[in-house]
XYZ file of C-alpha atoms in Angstrom:
694
model
C 0.000 0.000 0.000
C 1.267 3.481 -0.862
C 0.686 6.587 1.224
C 0.841 10.203 0.074
C 2.908 12.281 2.520
C 2.742 16.049 2.406
C 5.862 18.011 3.266
C 7.117 21.542 2.846
C 10.373 21.404 0.911
C 12.877 23.252 3.148
C 15.034 24.426 0.202
C 12.488 25.439 -2.433
C 9.718 26.349 0.012
C 7.096 24.538 -2.077
C 4.567 22.040 -0.720
C 5.163 18.565 -2.115
C 3.222 15.321 -2.061
C 5.441 12.269 -2.039
C 4.289 8.718 -2.570
C 5.780 6.594 0.216
C 5.591 2.848 0.848
C 3.794 1.793 4.033
C 7.163 0.905 5.595
C 8.572 4.413 5.162
C 7.937 5.581 8.730
C 9.397 2.512 10.301
C 12.508 2.526 8.079
C 13.089 6.143 9.034
C 12.630 5.335 12.730
C 15.149 2.475 12.623
C 17.675 4.247 10.400
C 17.779 7.230 12.725
C 17.634 5.222 15.938
C 20.469 4.936 18.422
C 20.296 1.130 18.824
C 23.827 0.673 17.455
C 25.147 3.296 19.846
C 23.617 1.450 22.820
C 25.025 -1.896 21.693
C 28.489 -0.295 21.368
C 28.224 1.111 24.926
C 30.538 -1.435 26.563
C 30.325 0.133 30.024
C 26.500 0.020 30.023
C 26.364 -3.559 28.756
C 28.963 -4.941 31.180
C 27.332 -3.235 34.192
C 23.842 -4.448 33.216
C 25.178 -8.003 32.849
C 26.867 -7.839 36.267
C 23.717 -6.419 37.872
C 21.461 -9.037 36.266
C 23.736 -11.923 37.346
C 23.745 -10.590 40.927
C 19.926 -10.166 40.987
C 19.326 -13.706 39.662
C 21.746 -15.072 42.308
C 19.949 -13.233 45.139
C 16.579 -14.659 44.072
C 17.995 -18.179 43.692
C 19.622 -17.942 47.145
C 16.133 -17.351 48.576
C 15.053 -20.629 46.972
C 12.735 -18.904 44.475
C 12.397 -19.280 40.735
C 13.831 -16.238 38.919
C 11.059 -14.729 36.757
C 12.214 -11.636 34.849
C 10.195 -8.782 33.373
C 12.246 -6.801 30.823
C 10.436 -3.593 29.775
C 11.642 -2.009 26.508
C 13.684 -5.044 25.511
C 14.831 -3.705 22.113
C 17.110 -6.441 20.747
C 16.292 -8.746 23.674
C 19.843 -8.300 24.980
C 18.995 -7.870 28.683
C 16.594 -10.835 28.639
C 19.302 -13.016 27.061
C 21.714 -11.880 29.770
C 19.138 -12.914 32.383
C 18.495 -16.293 30.741
C 22.216 -17.040 30.487
C 22.612 -15.985 34.160
C 20.158 -18.748 35.110
C 16.755 -17.011 35.101
C 13.926 -19.544 34.788
C 11.791 -17.402 32.491
C 11.826 -13.895 30.966
C 8.984 -11.766 29.633
C 10.482 -9.286 27.181
C 8.185 -6.340 26.369
C 8.701 -4.272 23.196
C 6.066 -1.902 21.836
C 7.732 -1.136 18.446
C 6.616 -3.991 16.156
C 9.649 -4.202 13.805
C 11.892 -4.231 16.876
C 9.808 -6.915 18.618
C 10.046 -9.061 15.446
C 13.831 -8.610 15.414
C 14.004 -9.541 19.129
C 12.114 -12.801 18.422
C 14.693 -13.706 15.724
C 17.682 -12.714 17.890
C 16.383 -14.691 20.883
C 15.822 -17.733 18.657
C 19.237 -17.431 16.986
C 20.906 -17.388 20.409
C 18.964 -20.441 21.585
C 16.754 -18.869 24.254
C 13.282 -19.244 22.680
C 12.201 -21.719 25.376
C 12.921 -19.248 28.199
C 12.169 -15.824 26.689
C 8.737 -14.713 25.519
C 8.711 -11.474 23.476
C 5.470 -9.522 23.961
C 4.722 -6.826 21.369
C 2.710 -4.430 23.553
C 3.154 -1.343 25.648
C 3.968 -2.535 29.191
C 0.822 -0.816 30.519
C -1.292 -3.137 28.305
C 0.354 -6.379 29.467
C -1.913 -8.767 31.379
C -1.020 -11.302 34.091
C -2.778 -14.630 34.810
C -3.410 -18.106 33.328
C -4.917 -16.542 30.172
C -2.681 -13.428 30.225
C 0.569 -12.405 28.533
C 2.452 -13.356 31.720
C 1.598 -16.468 33.739
C 2.544 -14.776 37.006
C 4.106 -11.615 38.355
C 7.878 -11.280 37.950
C 10.317 -11.049 40.862
C 13.092 -9.351 38.864
C 12.392 -6.096 36.994
C 14.939 -5.187 34.314
C 14.545 -2.014 32.258
C 16.429 0.418 30.105
C 13.875 3.201 29.716
C 16.192 6.143 30.326
C 17.191 9.162 28.313
C 19.697 11.927 29.081
C 17.192 13.524 31.452
C 16.485 10.089 33.024
C 12.681 10.412 32.915
C 12.055 11.868 29.422
C 11.131 8.547 27.800
C 8.356 7.794 30.270
C 10.293 5.670 32.799
C 8.148 6.853 35.750
C 4.685 5.866 34.390
C 6.102 2.501 33.212
C 7.651 1.769 36.632
C 4.540 2.913 38.502
C 2.350 0.577 36.451
C 4.793 -2.363 36.659
C 4.940 -2.196 40.456
C 1.138 -2.083 40.684
C 0.356 -4.859 38.225
C 3.337 -6.791 36.852
C 5.939 -7.456 39.577
C 5.903 -8.850 43.101
C 6.274 -6.645 46.132
C 9.938 -6.462 47.200
C 11.159 -7.504 43.755
C 14.759 -7.132 42.639
C 15.307 -4.310 40.162
C 18.150 -3.796 37.666
C 19.048 -0.981 37.824
C 18.305 -0.771 41.551
C 18.400 3.021 41.787
C 19.170 6.170 39.835
C 20.676 9.310 41.358
C 20.580 12.760 39.776
C 23.488 15.148 40.447
C 23.690 18.901 39.887
C 26.290 21.653 39.843
C 25.671 25.392 39.727
C 27.738 27.240 37.108
C 28.245 30.613 35.476
C 28.763 30.466 31.714
C 28.369 33.321 29.262
C 28.521 30.783 26.437
C 25.675 28.591 27.729
C 23.648 31.586 28.979
C 23.827 32.976 25.431
C 21.660 29.984 24.390
C 18.750 31.280 26.480
C 18.499 35.044 26.031
C 19.287 37.812 23.598
C 22.198 40.038 24.621
C 22.235 43.751 23.670
C 23.868 44.417 20.277
C 26.210 47.415 19.961
C 26.426 49.101 16.553
C 28.808 51.956 15.710
C 27.041 54.374 13.354
C 27.805 57.814 11.899
C 25.671 59.274 14.705
C 27.479 57.447 17.521
C 26.809 54.078 19.139
C 23.364 52.527 18.862
C 22.366 49.670 21.198
C 19.716 47.133 20.249
C 18.110 45.928 23.494
C 15.809 42.918 23.996
C 12.224 43.685 25.101
C 11.712 43.360 28.886
C 9.217 40.540 28.250
C 12.000 38.572 26.526
C 14.517 39.548 29.206
C 12.287 38.193 32.009
C 10.985 35.118 30.152
C 11.825 31.752 31.777
C 12.154 30.181 28.306
C 11.016 26.644 27.524
C 11.307 23.703 29.907
C 12.661 21.197 27.390
C 16.085 19.945 28.384
C 19.211 21.020 26.535
C 21.190 17.784 26.250
C 24.753 18.006 25.030
C 28.105 16.222 25.069
C 29.325 18.228 28.046
C 32.711 16.520 27.749
C 33.336 18.713 24.697
C 32.701 21.957 26.608
C 36.138 23.489 27.352
C 36.710 24.263 31.042
C 37.356 27.947 30.231
C 33.785 28.275 28.901
C 32.218 27.930 32.368
C 33.005 28.543 36.000
C 31.718 26.155 38.702
C 30.034 28.026 41.573
C 29.168 25.004 43.737
C 30.361 21.505 44.490
C 28.505 18.608 42.853
C 25.456 17.783 45.005
C 22.946 14.932 44.950
C 19.583 16.346 43.880
C 17.360 13.246 44.152
C 17.298 9.453 43.864
C 14.707 6.982 42.633
C 14.638 3.440 44.080
C 13.293 1.206 41.310
C 12.816 -1.836 43.580
C 9.971 -0.041 45.412
C 6.735 1.480 44.071
C 7.506 4.584 41.979
C 5.196 7.602 41.659
C 4.748 9.472 38.422
C 2.895 12.417 40.060
C 4.583 15.832 39.915
C 6.805 16.683 42.861
C 9.789 18.783 43.845
C 13.088 18.255 45.650
C 15.110 20.861 47.510
C 18.770 20.905 48.554
C 20.865 23.483 50.361
C 23.919 24.851 48.537
C 26.795 27.066 49.579
C 28.629 28.630 46.632
C 32.363 27.824 46.634
C 32.915 31.152 44.906
C 30.989 34.327 44.094
C 29.563 34.840 40.631
C 26.401 34.863 38.530
C 24.332 31.694 38.918
C 22.887 31.067 35.453
C 23.066 27.381 34.666
C 22.455 24.075 36.427
C 24.504 21.254 34.915
C 23.065 17.827 35.623
C 23.705 14.137 34.995
C 22.805 10.842 36.618
C 24.239 7.510 37.527
C 22.613 4.133 38.051
C 23.479 1.503 40.660
C 22.805 -1.932 39.232
C 22.746 -3.500 42.719
C 21.474 -2.435 46.183
C 25.015 -1.997 47.571
C 26.017 0.439 44.809
C 29.098 -1.601 43.889
C 28.058 -1.859 40.214
C 27.739 1.739 39.067
C 27.297 3.281 35.613
C 27.823 7.059 35.555
C 27.303 9.922 33.105
C 29.570 12.255 35.131
C 31.562 14.681 32.930
C 35.368 14.847 32.722
C 36.027 17.332 35.545
C 34.041 15.289 38.090
C 35.886 11.987 37.640
C 39.155 13.056 36.029
C 40.926 9.767 36.766
C 38.437 7.327 35.258
C 38.309 6.551 31.541
C 35.201 8.102 29.996
C 32.855 5.846 28.048
C 31.668 7.660 24.928
C 27.937 7.388 24.327
C 25.382 9.412 22.430
C 22.166 7.927 23.835
C 22.893 9.300 27.340
C 24.659 12.641 27.623
C 24.483 15.479 30.156
C 21.858 18.181 30.748
C 22.084 21.953 30.724
C 19.223 23.696 32.571
C 18.730 27.466 32.476
C 17.650 29.200 35.673
C 14.625 31.496 35.143
C 16.939 34.483 35.671
C 20.560 35.198 36.491
C 21.190 35.346 40.272
C 24.306 37.026 41.725
C 25.589 34.718 44.508
C 28.249 35.153 47.175
C 30.760 32.574 48.323
C 29.514 30.820 51.464
C 25.952 32.220 51.474
C 23.109 29.753 52.005
C 20.995 28.975 48.924
C 18.232 26.510 48.181
C 18.130 24.809 44.790
C 14.749 23.327 43.888
C 14.234 20.670 41.219
C 10.634 20.375 40.066
C 9.511 17.508 37.893
C 6.438 16.214 36.164
C 6.189 12.801 34.468
C 8.666 13.584 31.712
C 10.798 16.631 32.538
C 12.739 18.508 35.211
C 13.350 22.234 35.776
C 15.166 24.256 38.420
C 14.799 27.328 40.650
C 17.287 28.980 42.998
C 16.345 30.918 46.175
C 18.278 32.531 48.992
C 17.749 30.852 52.370
C 15.669 33.112 54.600
C 16.451 33.667 58.271
C 15.093 30.871 60.460
C 14.740 28.378 57.562
C 16.022 24.984 58.563
C 17.353 21.935 56.796
C 14.020 20.155 57.356
C 12.802 21.906 54.237
C 15.176 19.808 52.159
C 14.485 16.516 50.396
C 11.429 15.348 48.474
C 8.041 16.940 48.971
C 4.714 15.219 48.729
C 3.800 14.081 45.264
C 1.094 15.884 43.369
C 2.029 19.371 44.562
C 1.282 22.078 42.038
C 4.590 22.558 40.249
C 4.161 24.637 37.136
C 6.630 24.129 34.339
C 8.158 27.219 32.720
C 6.282 28.521 29.684
C 7.700 30.924 27.113
C 5.460 33.984 26.977
C 7.714 36.224 24.874
C 7.525 33.720 21.960
C 11.203 34.264 21.105
C 12.027 30.825 22.553
C 9.439 29.337 20.176
C 11.026 31.114 17.195
C 14.716 30.716 18.042
C 16.141 27.430 19.284
C 19.204 27.441 21.564
C 21.883 27.316 18.843
C 20.065 30.192 17.106
C 20.201 32.316 20.286
C 23.927 31.530 20.403
C 24.296 32.589 16.773
C 22.434 35.887 17.286
C 24.662 36.588 20.309
C 27.902 35.842 18.431
C 29.558 39.263 18.283
C 32.205 38.257 15.723
C 29.529 37.014 13.359
C 27.389 40.149 13.832
C 30.454 42.315 13.164
C 30.870 40.704 9.738
C 27.296 41.537 8.779
C 27.759 45.112 10.045
C 30.970 45.521 8.015
C 29.379 44.153 4.852
C 26.191 46.251 5.252
C 28.367 49.362 5.659
C 29.909 48.599 2.266
C 26.629 48.211 0.372
C 24.163 50.641 2.005
C 23.659 54.163 0.690
C 21.551 57.057 1.993
C 18.766 56.231 -0.510
C 18.857 52.410 -0.061
C 15.510 50.620 0.066
C 16.253 47.384 1.830
C 14.324 44.071 2.004
C 15.413 41.386 4.449
C 14.503 37.723 3.871
C 15.400 35.535 6.875
C 13.381 34.241 9.837
C 13.536 36.455 12.919
C 16.784 38.175 11.936
C 18.471 41.242 13.430
C 19.590 42.378 9.942
C 16.633 44.794 9.433
C 17.661 46.675 12.607
C 21.326 46.733 11.570
C 20.358 48.018 8.110
C 18.266 50.809 9.674
C 21.013 51.826 12.134
C 23.573 51.873 9.307
C 21.596 54.399 7.313
C 19.192 52.627 4.924
C 16.426 55.014 3.866
C 13.717 52.383 4.206
C 13.695 48.814 5.532
C 11.172 46.010 4.978
C 11.398 42.537 6.503
C 9.613 39.497 5.108
C 8.562 37.114 7.912
C 7.064 33.720 7.178
C 5.059 33.102 10.376
C 2.859 34.783 12.950
C 5.404 33.898 15.653
C 8.301 35.635 13.900
C 6.101 38.679 13.171
C 5.116 38.984 16.826
C 8.722 38.611 18.077
C 10.013 41.191 15.573
C 7.188 43.594 16.466
C 8.159 43.442 20.156
C 11.843 43.849 19.336
C 11.212 46.890 17.115
C 8.874 48.443 19.680
C 11.380 48.042 22.533
C 13.883 49.970 20.403
C 11.388 52.613 19.115
C 11.669 51.290 15.559
C 8.045 50.264 14.971
C 7.520 53.092 12.465
C 10.999 52.704 10.925
C 10.907 49.050 9.797
C 7.888 47.527 8.087
C 7.052 43.865 8.753
C 5.451 41.953 5.882
C 3.892 38.587 6.695
C 3.776 36.941 3.285
C 5.441 34.230 1.287
C 7.978 35.637 -1.231
C 5.918 34.561 -4.265
C 2.882 36.443 -2.872
C 4.738 39.727 -2.346
C 2.853 42.622 -3.997
C 4.102 46.109 -4.963
C 1.669 47.541 -2.362
C 3.533 45.644 0.408
C 6.627 47.632 -0.586
C 4.710 50.920 -1.009
C 5.386 50.591 -4.767
C 9.125 50.979 -4.261
C 11.817 48.888 -5.924
C 14.302 47.139 -3.660
C 17.900 48.330 -4.081
C 19.472 46.092 -1.402
C 18.218 42.549 -0.736
C 19.714 40.997 2.411
C 19.558 37.652 4.197
C 21.787 35.839 6.672
C 20.331 33.499 5.320
C 18.586 31.651 8.162
C 15.270 29.780 8.089
C 13.700 27.831 10.951
C 12.767 24.952 8.607
C 16.403 24.215 7.698
C 17.946 20.981 8.929
C 20.852 20.489 6.526
C 23.288 23.297 5.639
C 22.015 23.737 2.062
C 18.373 24.093 3.129
C 19.097 27.802 3.732
C 19.463 28.067 -0.063
C 15.756 28.805 0.274
C 17.046 32.409 0.207
C 17.959 31.880 -3.470
C 14.455 30.629 -4.296
C 12.913 33.527 -2.352
C 15.236 35.944 -4.184
C 14.039 34.433 -7.483
C 10.375 34.766 -6.425
C 10.729 38.482 -5.591
C 12.881 39.392 -8.618
C 10.168 41.582 -10.183
C 10.349 43.830 -7.096
C 14.111 44.337 -7.357
C 15.761 47.353 -8.962
C 17.889 46.506 -12.011
C 21.006 47.565 -10.109
C 20.048 45.628 -6.950
C 22.782 44.566 -4.543
C 22.219 41.105 -3.052
C 23.885 40.269 0.262
C 25.180 37.580 0.451
C 26.205 37.807 -3.188
C 26.857 34.064 -3.388
C 27.254 30.850 -1.432
C 29.506 27.832 -1.774
C 29.273 24.226 -0.644
C 32.443 22.837 0.959
C 33.528 19.324 1.757
C 36.230 17.526 3.731
C 37.008 13.842 4.400
C 37.326 13.037 8.111
C 38.026 10.383 10.702
C 35.654 10.654 13.680
C 36.858 9.980 17.177
C 33.544 8.343 18.145
C 30.572 9.458 16.032
C 31.115 6.585 13.568
C 29.773 4.214 16.255
C 26.170 5.357 15.708
C 26.256 3.793 12.235
C 28.631 0.892 12.792
C 27.288 -2.680 13.036
C 27.839 -4.508 16.303
C 27.944 -8.197 15.329
C 28.135 -9.641 18.829
C 27.387 -7.866 22.090
C 28.647 -9.404 25.368
C 28.797 -12.763 23.597
C 25.279 -12.595 22.066
C 24.738 -12.557 18.313
C 22.847 -9.375 17.361
C 23.593 -9.525 13.630
C 19.817 -9.513 12.908
C 19.674 -6.003 14.353
C 22.644 -4.872 12.235
C 20.929 -6.219 9.107
C 17.685 -4.489 10.009
C 19.420 -1.110 10.475
C 21.353 -1.638 7.231
C 18.149 -2.424 5.303
C 16.521 0.715 6.664
C 19.585 2.805 5.818
C 19.620 1.357 2.307
C 15.912 2.124 2.000
C 17.021 5.767 1.623
C 19.072 7.182 4.450
C 22.509 5.777 3.579
C 22.493 7.795 0.360
C 21.783 10.947 2.339
C 23.782 13.173 4.613
C 22.567 13.704 8.182
C 22.896 16.807 10.390
C 25.238 16.759 13.425
C 26.666 19.597 15.564
C 30.328 18.674 15.097
C 31.644 20.848 17.946
C 30.255 17.998 20.097
C 31.833 15.230 17.989
C 35.593 15.600 17.483
C 37.091 14.526 14.183
C 40.371 14.784 12.330
C 40.578 15.974 8.739
C 42.216 13.521 6.333
C 41.866 15.844 3.330
C 42.083 19.578 2.871
C 38.720 21.368 2.695
C 37.439 21.690 -0.868
C 34.879 24.047 -2.413
C 32.650 21.840 -4.575
C 29.677 23.958 -5.741
C 28.883 27.671 -5.956
C 25.493 29.402 -6.008
C 25.259 32.889 -7.506
C 22.575 34.897 -5.690
C 22.976 37.886 -8.030
C 21.146 35.742 -10.605
C 17.904 33.789 -10.279
C 17.910 29.994 -9.693
C 18.823 28.336 -13.023
C 16.631 25.705 -14.661
C 19.511 23.236 -15.063
C 21.140 21.124 -12.334
C 24.465 22.109 -10.814
C 26.904 19.183 -10.732
C 30.504 18.520 -9.950
C 32.802 15.561 -9.703
C 36.435 15.064 -8.865
C 38.769 13.432 -6.458
C 40.345 14.619 -3.266
C 43.695 13.385 -1.928
C 44.107 12.213 1.664
C 47.493 13.512 2.860
C 46.809 12.459 6.483
C 46.583 8.798 7.496
C 43.471 7.565 9.275
C 40.139 5.775 8.892
C 37.966 7.510 6.291
C 34.618 7.467 8.075
C 32.851 10.003 5.921
C 32.590 13.421 4.341
C 31.529 16.567 6.183
C 29.749 19.248 4.134
C 28.890 22.839 5.017
C 27.986 26.166 3.426
C 29.901 29.417 3.280
C 28.113 32.664 2.489
C 30.050 35.380 0.692
C 28.456 38.568 1.993
C 30.661 40.798 -0.153
C 33.760 40.160 -2.282
C 35.994 39.965 0.818
C 33.705 39.094 3.779
C 32.385 35.558 4.295
C 30.708 33.566 7.057
C 31.118 29.801 7.420
C 28.485 27.453 8.832
C 31.114 24.730 9.148
C 34.876 24.728 9.445
C 36.213 27.715 11.396
C 39.803 26.571 11.801
C 42.033 23.662 10.849
C 45.348 22.885 12.521
C 47.222 21.360 9.632
C 49.778 19.131 11.339
C 47.275 16.993 13.242
C 44.178 17.799 11.206
C 42.177 18.883 14.278
C 39.064 20.817 13.304
C 37.191 23.652 14.949
C 33.542 23.856 13.862
C 30.927 26.608 13.963
C 29.190 25.901 17.313
C 25.821 27.397 16.270
C 25.173 25.216 13.205
C 24.792 21.566 12.390
C 27.069 20.303 9.655
C 26.110 17.572 7.171
C 27.774 14.174 7.652
C 27.757 11.555 4.917
C 28.952 8.214 6.333
C 30.806 6.057 3.830
C 29.402 2.588 3.197
C 32.570 1.111 4.739
C 31.305 2.343 8.146
C 27.798 0.943 7.629
C 29.110 -2.349 6.177
C 31.969 -2.474 8.729
C 34.439 -3.303 5.945
C 38.083 -3.412 6.921
C 39.728 -0.908 4.586
C 43.369 -0.536 3.831
C 44.084 3.188 4.160
C 42.684 4.878 1.045
C 44.848 7.576 -0.547
C 42.037 9.472 -2.272
C 38.258 9.741 -2.500
C 36.265 10.390 -5.675
C 33.031 12.325 -5.380
C 30.032 13.220 -7.530
C 27.651 15.882 -6.205
C 24.490 17.060 -7.923
C 22.190 19.912 -6.884
C 18.766 19.498 -8.484
C 17.420 23.047 -8.781
C 13.834 21.809 -9.238
C 13.711 19.829 -5.969
C 16.434 21.746 -4.106
C 17.999 18.422 -3.137
C 21.649 17.463 -3.187
C 22.563 13.916 -4.204
C 26.072 12.671 -3.558
C 28.205 9.637 -4.116
C 31.697 8.820 -2.848
C 34.208 6.057 -3.576
C 37.373 5.308 -1.620
C 40.471 4.668 -3.771
């Protein structure tokens, strides 16, 4: 059966209907999943196996049969560990049908079909009894339902239900408990992901300062967690204001409550500063004694232990509702509020007479209200975008280039989502400025921004798609300067912002014959790299702790071959170190002074690999040439040539194309060159690419 799927094309802006097979969704889900990453997580797998063996032993020592309930079994790995540790029977629950089917095959292949029953249901739908899915309640509960925030994948409701209906009272649980840790920090870099900083612009009439509206300044933002590879955050980008403290623990062997609650701990800053950020991570004890521990602690907390790289569990950055100046040694209370799926934090000064009794967990079900963005800026700009808007070096380049192109009689049109360029153009002397916004949210944010800076009658907002722009929108004037960053909220891959070119083409009848377009052009760049760790997310596993999981590898490979392996995927490479094996190469150029051509743009060639290493893939990014001598890069910022270490733009995701040798796990002798063929289809706005290792 075929399904028609509607989607807005991020590059051309047009609405498309694509005919997809009924398996499309599930292939996409598997191809983009992190199953391979989990199976490569040696530390996690070893600790789970140790914890499961210990739990089975404890039950056997009591003279009981070991009956295991494994919720979210995935490949069936944890159930097979339990069976091989001597469990009498395992019920393995998996709600995702293709995954449950794979688990059945994997269990059978490893010879455990007689002791493991895979149940394709949500755990809350599982029944117990002679006619039920499970013959009896389990006395060992094994789960891996955690995300970076611990509770974001619905662990609490699943545990609450399991304790009520599926496991015995006093059961063993693996993991036995989870503990969440926090540390208070000051970090201009991370704080710049939450709020807009004032922008200083030198003009002919002195310095102008663009200030954020007070509503934006006082907005708590959105409650969704910011999860990052904190191990890639350099120590000079933040300053720790407190020791690491335990925020709360959850004992999984006892009934768990999903109801909203809050936890409070007392803190004494170890130094004075501005409290802005709460960094957080968790660890899990696989056994009651805490001897088998798996931790997500970042590098500065456990500097002596070897760090296990993983992408399925990282660390959390939480933004306090507002910046709080704190003094070394003063008493503070940090409160963690949580609902079923998320956590957020508040900081208060301890009042006179308050005692430590106020600490700890408070009764469940208390009214804890999660932060809601009321200024709408946090709905328009995601965290990397805030960082980009606050990047002074980047803003300076736009200011310099606008200075070169603006004249006293310039009529300027800006095409980008929620950009500061219209304000910069006005401050730098444009006679008239229009900005084209594509959504009600961006219009409302820009209105507030202009109003806060007394510019509401100086810059005109037009809410229209480029192809629907009328002369009356522009007061019958022709545009002499067309500007864009370009940035659009719908962009996922670097070249999706080429939508600016399509928009420029759509508005061409409104442009003066001598129009200046900024940026004047763009180029696509490419480099061959060896990843330190990112390759693991696409690499087959083969065997995991002695169990054959090849079926899972084949399933991921099939789904990748369905479409994804021929496509690049977006990754923020500042979080994923890599080494360049080739020099960067410009492969395609896009001339914005002209309209989008009818014909495709193609290139092919080969690139030499002067540095030795494993060729995991190609990284691609865009550079925008604002004027003849000023450019901005969305990718490579710096390359140290001897070692090939790369520094990437921290506000953008780069495109990564993994070579088939990673996906097939072929052992390659070191290639000396890579041939490439890249084609930009101007009708669909899509880039197709092919690479061969020589």
